[in-house]
């Protein structure tokens, strides 16, 4: 981690975050039922489920609650996974697709339940859109609709070119799929609200407490610079920011950077005209753009994908041309915030969940679509720790491949892969 750990990145979210306390760093020895490493959605969601079940849980966060991807993302509630059930079925068989497909829409429901139960103020809006540039992509969206409906998901609508004027004021698209059970949120405020809910149940979070070692054993222990937590179970939830703390987890994922900008507040009429349904949008390219309005009528636009987690020198220069291509009417618009964040990619683009020994659990590698999956993962991790691991094992039984080429070659190979997909996107094939 090369960024400062003492404060959030300079994002729109950090500037508009709800008030939150600064938590102390761990100092000395503590004992818990469960120690969670990382206070993003995966960690906090797990901790909250366990606290609701009466477990004593300590969360150790290297920086601040929501400092990682969970406090910097596009805020898009996108259902299912980065790879859908048809891909799971083709690769891993009908039974795996059935078991994992049965959970594909649960993460989004958990988010809504959390927001309602704990009255979390995070600007929830319904509806996400997958926008197609080509007829081929629109046909894929029609197939997605049929697939999701076969798994019981409702609220989907295929939009044609004429219907796009009610969705987004851009000539770029031939149509789209609207998922009314998708939506968008202020992601950092969701994380902060969930952390507060966890603390209201007696949970404890230490910030500024990077974990330096995890010692396996009957009662594993987790060490920081000035303290140690001994627990019955450990949950590793550091995802793209975990670094090399546990090398056998690091070799199976690749941290990738993605870049986001936020404009100055737009005139309310202009904002409403850009996105009349106030849905969030992601396009159907492999290297996709994603955007939405914020509660104060800014356009929040993400689009760069700089592989290997390198910070680009000028994020605005990278993302502005994409924003202006989608919305030529915003040419020269003032950008107030630009930032980058890391998500973690797996070779299969399916998330990885599993155990190290019998009492250290992990979940990582949401491959760009993690807002809903991480909430599901928290529930599955908590179920497994409570002795109900059938649903967790549906994910744990998927193969986790290491990236070929080891640490040195992973980034160049992925850059080559990204270049190929960019060409493919450009050619519309
Ligand atoms: C810019 C961006 C845009 C995105 N947009 C979307 C989107 O719109 N929709 C969507 O579905 N997904 C999106 N994603 C992906 C999504 O945000 C992530 O998949 C998800 O937030 C991951 O949550 P997490 O809790 O697993 O990891 P994180 O939120 O990254 O949390 C991990 C935490 O662990 C801590 N940590 C790491 N190592 C240690 C250690 N050694 N000791 C203690 N703590 C440690 C970190 O400080 C961090 O706070 C986006 C990601 C990015 C970066």
XYZ file of C-alpha atoms and ligand atoms in Angstrom:
482
model
C 0.000 0.000 0.000
C 1.717 3.168 -1.123
C -1.106 5.646 -0.317
C -1.408 7.223 3.095
C -3.353 5.076 5.538
C -4.357 7.880 7.880
C -7.044 9.417 5.665
C -9.323 8.491 2.785
C -8.311 9.116 -0.806
C -9.326 12.551 -2.142
C -12.666 11.363 -3.506
C -16.098 12.935 -3.758
C -17.171 10.321 -1.227
C -14.614 11.342 1.388
C -15.661 14.978 0.905
C -19.356 14.122 1.420
C -19.019 11.373 4.057
C -21.376 11.218 7.016
C -19.711 11.980 10.370
C -17.816 8.987 11.739
C -15.541 8.553 14.752
C -11.806 7.960 14.442
C -11.206 4.537 15.955
C -8.059 3.812 17.973
C -5.277 1.515 16.795
C -4.902 -1.878 18.431
C -2.521 -1.712 21.377
C -1.951 -4.860 23.435
C -3.512 -8.328 23.460
C -7.195 -9.050 22.817
C -9.284 -12.192 22.598
C -12.340 -12.603 20.332
C -14.489 -15.291 18.796
C -13.631 -13.961 15.359
C -10.966 -11.555 14.116
C -11.658 -9.928 10.743
C -8.847 -8.364 8.690
C -10.102 -5.421 6.640
C -13.033 -3.023 7.111
C -14.474 -2.954 3.606
C -17.833 -4.503 2.706
C -16.519 -8.082 2.946
C -15.109 -7.562 6.439
C -17.870 -5.366 7.838
C -20.639 -7.450 6.299
C -19.185 -10.605 7.880
C -18.660 -8.857 11.203
C -22.193 -7.466 11.249
C -23.806 -10.840 10.488
C -21.738 -12.445 13.266
C -22.439 -9.667 15.768
C -26.157 -10.072 15.050
C -25.716 -13.741 15.968
C -24.060 -12.803 19.272
C -20.396 -13.393 18.384
C -17.594 -11.269 19.817
C -15.870 -9.861 16.743
C -12.814 -7.619 16.398
C -12.087 -5.961 13.048
C -8.548 -4.797 12.276
C -8.310 -2.166 9.531
C -4.973 -0.951 8.157
C -6.352 2.491 7.358
C -9.916 3.725 7.944
C -13.315 2.039 7.602
C -14.143 1.955 3.878
C -10.690 3.185 2.851
C -10.322 0.528 0.117
C -12.547 -0.235 -2.872
C -15.699 -0.149 -0.721
C -15.310 3.579 -0.076
C -14.204 4.533 -3.602
C -16.276 2.548 -6.072
C -18.842 3.604 -8.658
C -21.615 2.951 -6.145
C -23.414 0.697 -8.615
C -25.520 -2.120 -7.189
C -25.067 -4.664 -9.972
C -26.708 -8.043 -9.494
C -25.129 -11.451 -10.091
C -21.378 -11.910 -10.606
C -18.658 -10.782 -13.013
C -19.256 -14.044 -14.851
C -22.862 -15.275 -15.077
C -24.493 -18.655 -14.473
C -24.197 -19.700 -18.139
C -20.414 -19.428 -17.857
C -20.444 -21.255 -14.505
C -22.571 -24.009 -16.018
C -20.303 -24.376 -19.067
C -17.167 -24.541 -16.923
C -18.294 -26.219 -13.721
C -21.543 -27.995 -14.540
C -25.272 -27.592 -13.941
C -25.163 -28.253 -10.210
C -22.559 -25.542 -9.516
C -24.561 -23.089 -11.643
C -27.770 -23.985 -9.793
C -26.234 -23.553 -6.319
C -24.393 -20.339 -7.092
C -27.233 -19.016 -9.253
C -29.643 -19.412 -6.329
C -27.611 -16.726 -4.501
C -26.977 -14.375 -7.442
C -29.520 -11.768 -6.360
C -29.158 -12.055 -2.588
C -26.331 -9.532 -2.156
C -28.507 -6.702 -3.481
C -31.303 -7.709 -1.119
C -28.896 -7.750 1.853
C -27.823 -4.185 1.044
C -31.434 -2.999 1.000
C -32.189 -4.881 4.231
C -29.176 -3.266 5.942
C -30.126 0.201 4.782
C -33.700 -0.226 6.020
C -32.923 -2.018 9.298
C -30.163 0.360 10.420
C -31.549 3.487 8.725
C -28.322 4.053 6.785
C -28.237 7.384 4.947
C -26.463 6.525 1.698
C -28.613 7.991 -1.110
C -30.065 4.654 -2.320
C -31.687 4.886 -5.769
C -33.199 1.985 -7.723
C -32.266 0.844 -11.226
C -29.096 -0.038 -13.060
C -28.628 -0.127 -16.800
C -26.331 -2.206 -19.003
C -25.957 -0.044 -22.120
C -25.149 -1.698 -25.471
C -23.094 -0.069 -28.244
C -23.827 -2.781 -30.803
C -26.644 -5.125 -31.771
C -24.411 -8.018 -30.695
C -24.164 -6.558 -27.180
C -27.916 -5.938 -27.121
C -28.523 -9.565 -28.103
C -26.253 -10.565 -25.203
C -28.387 -8.419 -22.894
C -31.542 -10.162 -24.155
C -29.851 -13.470 -23.322
C -28.873 -12.143 -19.872
C -32.498 -11.164 -19.250
C -33.692 -14.663 -20.140
C -30.960 -16.227 -17.995
C -31.684 -14.084 -14.928
C -35.412 -14.648 -15.282
C -34.774 -18.389 -15.378
C -33.067 -17.906 -11.988
C -36.131 -16.121 -10.628
C -35.024 -12.499 -11.020
C -37.762 -10.012 -11.885
C -37.888 -6.337 -12.780
C -35.840 -6.580 -15.983
C -36.676 -4.593 -19.105
C -35.018 -4.594 -22.505
C -34.825 -1.076 -23.959
C -34.575 -0.334 -27.688
C -32.885 2.643 -29.364
C -36.040 4.798 -29.165
C -36.529 3.929 -25.484
C -32.979 5.022 -24.663
C -34.072 8.671 -24.606
C -35.814 7.966 -21.286
C -32.654 6.350 -19.901
C -29.624 8.349 -20.965
C -29.190 11.404 -23.180
C -26.394 10.012 -25.332
C -26.314 8.828 -28.936
C -23.732 6.209 -28.102
C -26.054 3.254 -27.541
C -28.393 1.032 -29.561
C -30.292 -0.162 -26.504
C -29.920 -1.485 -22.970
C -31.063 -3.823 -20.252
C -32.620 -2.116 -17.220
C -32.547 -3.985 -13.905
C -34.944 -2.325 -11.493
C -33.423 -4.333 -8.619
C -30.016 -2.851 -9.331
C -29.377 0.689 -8.209
C -26.840 3.021 -6.696
C -25.591 4.267 -3.380
C -22.967 6.518 -1.787
C -20.612 3.608 -1.171
C -18.509 5.103 1.617
C -21.619 6.103 3.561
C -22.944 2.560 3.199
C -19.684 1.185 4.658
C -19.695 3.740 7.476
C -23.351 2.960 8.263
C -22.710 -0.759 8.381
C -19.685 -0.219 10.615
C -21.811 1.879 12.982
C -24.461 -0.876 13.010
C -21.779 -3.423 13.909
C -20.496 -1.210 16.730
C -24.027 -0.661 18.022
C -24.122 -4.427 18.660
C -20.889 -4.366 20.661
C -18.469 -5.001 17.778
C -15.024 -3.420 17.950
C -13.051 -1.899 15.060
C -9.417 -0.836 15.327
C -8.253 1.519 12.589
C -4.667 2.320 11.603
C -3.836 -1.269 12.497
C -2.206 -3.038 9.548
C -1.956 -6.751 10.177
C 1.641 -7.892 9.818
C 1.243 -11.646 10.369
C -1.424 -14.328 10.674
C -0.275 -17.289 12.761
C -2.130 -20.522 11.962
C -3.079 -22.952 14.737
C -5.955 -24.319 16.811
C -6.464 -20.777 18.029
C -5.011 -18.581 15.278
C -3.565 -15.215 16.135
C -3.300 -12.009 14.183
C -0.446 -9.588 14.821
C -0.161 -5.853 14.269
C 2.797 -3.616 15.076
C 1.624 -2.973 18.651
C -0.885 -5.708 19.342
C -2.275 -9.162 18.790
C -5.745 -10.707 18.598
C -6.234 -14.337 19.425
C -9.475 -15.803 18.051
C -11.278 -19.040 17.225
C -11.645 -17.906 13.603
C -9.932 -15.396 11.348
C -11.526 -13.861 8.255
C -9.152 -12.379 5.681
C -11.009 -9.572 3.889
C -8.194 -7.365 2.577
C -9.003 -8.153 -1.076
C -7.087 -5.977 -3.592
C -5.295 -4.142 -0.771
C -4.064 -7.238 1.064
C -0.639 -7.134 -0.587
C 1.561 -10.113 0.127
C 0.366 -10.752 3.699
C -0.703 -14.265 2.689
C 1.310 -15.186 -0.434
C -0.933 -18.092 -1.433
C -3.876 -15.684 -1.677
C -1.845 -12.991 -3.450
C -0.768 -15.286 -6.274
C -4.391 -15.974 -7.253
C -5.499 -12.391 -7.848
C -4.262 -9.336 -9.670
C -4.952 -5.896 -8.164
C -6.139 -3.572 -10.945
C -6.640 0.167 -10.786
C -9.779 1.867 -12.063
C -10.249 5.606 -12.211
C -13.199 7.839 -11.360
C -13.966 11.551 -11.734
C -16.824 13.656 -10.386
C -17.963 16.900 -11.978
C -18.955 20.045 -10.188
C -22.710 20.068 -9.359
C -24.723 20.380 -12.592
C -27.801 22.463 -13.057
C -30.669 20.251 -11.806
C -32.471 20.354 -15.175
C -29.318 19.376 -17.073
C -28.642 16.505 -14.649
C -32.189 15.244 -14.985
C -31.970 15.447 -18.778
C -28.729 13.422 -18.857
C -30.173 10.523 -16.872
C -33.977 10.960 -16.764
C -34.575 7.794 -14.721
C -31.685 8.541 -12.316
C -30.383 5.024 -12.990
C -26.727 4.122 -12.913
C -25.225 2.969 -16.188
C -22.410 0.655 -17.142
C -21.666 -0.113 -20.765
C -21.237 -3.595 -22.195
C -17.583 -3.342 -23.200
C -14.983 -5.540 -21.532
C -13.109 -2.396 -20.416
C -16.270 -0.645 -19.419
C -17.290 2.906 -18.506
C -19.733 3.390 -15.607
C -21.518 6.505 -14.458
C -24.415 7.958 -12.491
C -25.637 11.103 -10.795
C -24.840 11.841 -7.168
C -27.422 13.158 -4.720
C -26.198 16.712 -5.364
C -26.443 16.384 -9.182
C -22.827 15.746 -10.062
C -21.967 13.279 -12.795
C -19.729 10.586 -11.316
C -17.911 8.846 -14.186
C -15.501 5.922 -14.014
C -13.644 4.528 -16.914
C -9.912 4.115 -16.862
C -8.483 0.710 -16.141
C -4.801 0.992 -15.504
C -3.656 -2.554 -14.922
C -1.246 -3.453 -12.173
C -2.602 -0.879 -9.719
C -0.366 1.975 -10.905
C -1.773 5.423 -10.169
C -2.093 7.399 -13.418
C -0.359 10.758 -13.415
C -3.480 12.614 -14.409
C -6.719 10.737 -13.840
C -8.776 13.547 -15.258
C -6.855 13.369 -18.561
C -7.611 9.674 -18.733
C -11.334 9.805 -17.933
C -12.437 13.177 -19.376
C -12.241 12.051 -23.037
C -14.474 9.060 -22.220
C -16.978 11.241 -20.358
C -17.060 13.803 -23.196
C -17.436 11.065 -25.821
C -20.533 9.777 -24.019
C -21.853 13.259 -23.252
C -20.513 15.770 -25.836
C -22.863 18.325 -24.259
C -20.589 18.307 -21.174
C -17.441 19.331 -23.074
C -15.195 21.353 -20.776
C -17.280 20.576 -17.663
C -15.457 21.289 -14.414
C -14.132 18.220 -12.643
C -14.027 18.589 -8.847
C -12.669 15.183 -7.813
C -10.489 12.497 -9.457
C -9.292 9.318 -7.800
C -8.192 5.781 -8.380
C -8.996 2.576 -6.529
C -8.036 -1.066 -6.750
C -10.259 -4.045 -7.368
C -8.951 -7.551 -7.607
C -9.211 -9.652 -10.710
C -9.162 -13.442 -10.843
C -8.280 -15.519 -13.859
C -11.835 -16.895 -14.118
C -13.396 -13.559 -13.130
C -15.380 -15.436 -10.492
C -14.824 -14.591 -6.832
C -12.671 -16.829 -4.665
C -13.803 -17.978 -1.221
C -12.154 -20.639 0.862
C -10.305 -21.749 3.988
C -6.690 -21.918 5.034
C -6.525 -24.771 7.519
C -9.822 -25.160 9.331
C -10.305 -21.808 10.955
C -8.934 -19.100 8.620
C -11.475 -18.031 6.020
C -11.148 -15.677 3.058
C -13.115 -14.127 0.228
C -11.570 -12.040 -2.541
C -11.407 -11.370 -6.268
C -14.801 -9.897 -7.146
C -13.295 -8.829 -10.499
C -14.937 -5.414 -10.665
C -18.472 -6.333 -9.564
C -18.196 -6.574 -5.819
C -20.780 -4.331 -4.184
C -23.428 -7.059 -4.081
C -21.132 -10.123 -3.928
C -19.235 -8.819 -0.875
C -22.512 -8.486 1.000
C -23.424 -12.034 0.074
C -19.905 -13.162 1.003
C -20.313 -11.678 4.479
C -23.423 -13.749 5.025
C -21.795 -16.917 3.663
C -18.648 -16.454 5.750
C -20.758 -15.948 8.855
C -22.837 -19.033 8.062
C -19.684 -21.130 7.605
C -18.218 -19.924 10.903
C -21.501 -20.822 12.598
C -21.230 -24.342 11.180
C -23.512 -24.027 8.127
C -21.056 -24.151 5.270
C -23.116 -25.635 2.443
C -23.646 -22.344 0.657
C -20.111 -21.109 1.356
C -18.776 -24.381 -0.057
C -20.610 -23.810 -3.340
C -18.076 -21.009 -3.912
C -15.180 -22.665 -2.109
C -15.415 -25.686 -4.413
C -14.751 -23.585 -7.541
C -11.136 -23.863 -8.693
C -8.833 -20.934 -7.853
C -6.072 -20.681 -10.422
C -2.861 -18.759 -9.805
C -2.042 -16.138 -12.432
C 0.476 -17.559 -14.875
C 3.894 -16.004 -14.941
C 4.259 -15.372 -11.206
C 4.330 -11.901 -9.685
C 6.704 -10.431 -12.275
C 4.869 -11.472 -15.434
C 1.284 -11.153 -14.234
C 1.021 -7.435 -14.981
C 2.540 -7.453 -18.512
C 0.369 -10.415 -19.500
C -2.753 -8.748 -18.232
C -1.802 -5.514 -20.000
C -1.554 -7.482 -23.234
C -4.938 -9.055 -22.500
C -6.468 -5.644 -21.798
C -5.053 -4.289 -25.076
C -6.666 -7.204 -26.952
C -10.051 -6.625 -25.345
C -9.798 -2.882 -26.006
C -9.205 -3.633 -29.699
C -12.137 -6.058 -29.640
C -14.381 -3.417 -28.012
C -13.288 -0.846 -30.624
C -13.976 -3.203 -33.513
C -17.353 -4.159 -32.018
C -16.688 -7.884 -32.331
C -12.904 2.635 -8.418
C -13.720 1.376 -8.247
C -15.001 1.335 -8.764
C -15.782 0.200 -8.559
N -17.097 0.268 -8.916
C -17.907 -0.768 -8.595
C -19.292 -0.656 -8.812
O -19.793 0.392 -9.207
N -20.076 -1.741 -8.536
C -19.536 -2.901 -8.053
O -20.269 -3.867 -7.846
N -18.227 -2.994 -7.746
C -17.401 -1.958 -7.989
N -16.092 -2.019 -7.654
C -15.614 -3.199 -6.906
C -16.026 -3.135 -5.429
O -15.856 -1.851 -4.921
C -15.179 -4.132 -4.627
O -15.311 -5.414 -5.201
C -15.570 -4.224 -3.157
O -15.748 -2.957 -2.577
C -14.513 -5.017 -2.388
O -14.801 -4.939 -1.018
P -13.823 -5.600 0.030
O -14.333 -5.331 1.373
O -13.623 -7.043 -0.333
O -12.418 -4.889 -0.216
P -12.001 -3.389 0.159
O -13.160 -2.493 0.187
O -10.857 -3.027 -0.722
O -11.523 -3.491 1.663
C -10.335 -4.135 2.049
C -9.854 -3.460 3.309
O -8.837 -4.269 3.886
C -7.859 -3.437 4.448
N -6.616 -4.189 4.546
C -5.871 -4.714 3.540
N -4.775 -5.342 4.053
C -4.854 -5.204 5.394
C -4.010 -5.620 6.463
N -2.847 -6.263 6.250
N -4.398 -5.325 7.729
C -5.559 -4.670 7.979
N -6.380 -4.247 6.993
C -6.030 -4.504 5.712
C -7.778 -2.259 3.450
O -7.226 -1.106 4.062
C -9.229 -2.094 3.040
O -9.898 -1.119 3.813
C -15.251 -0.922 -7.877
C -13.938 -0.904 -7.403
C -13.181 0.244 -7.567
C -11.791 0.274 -7.014
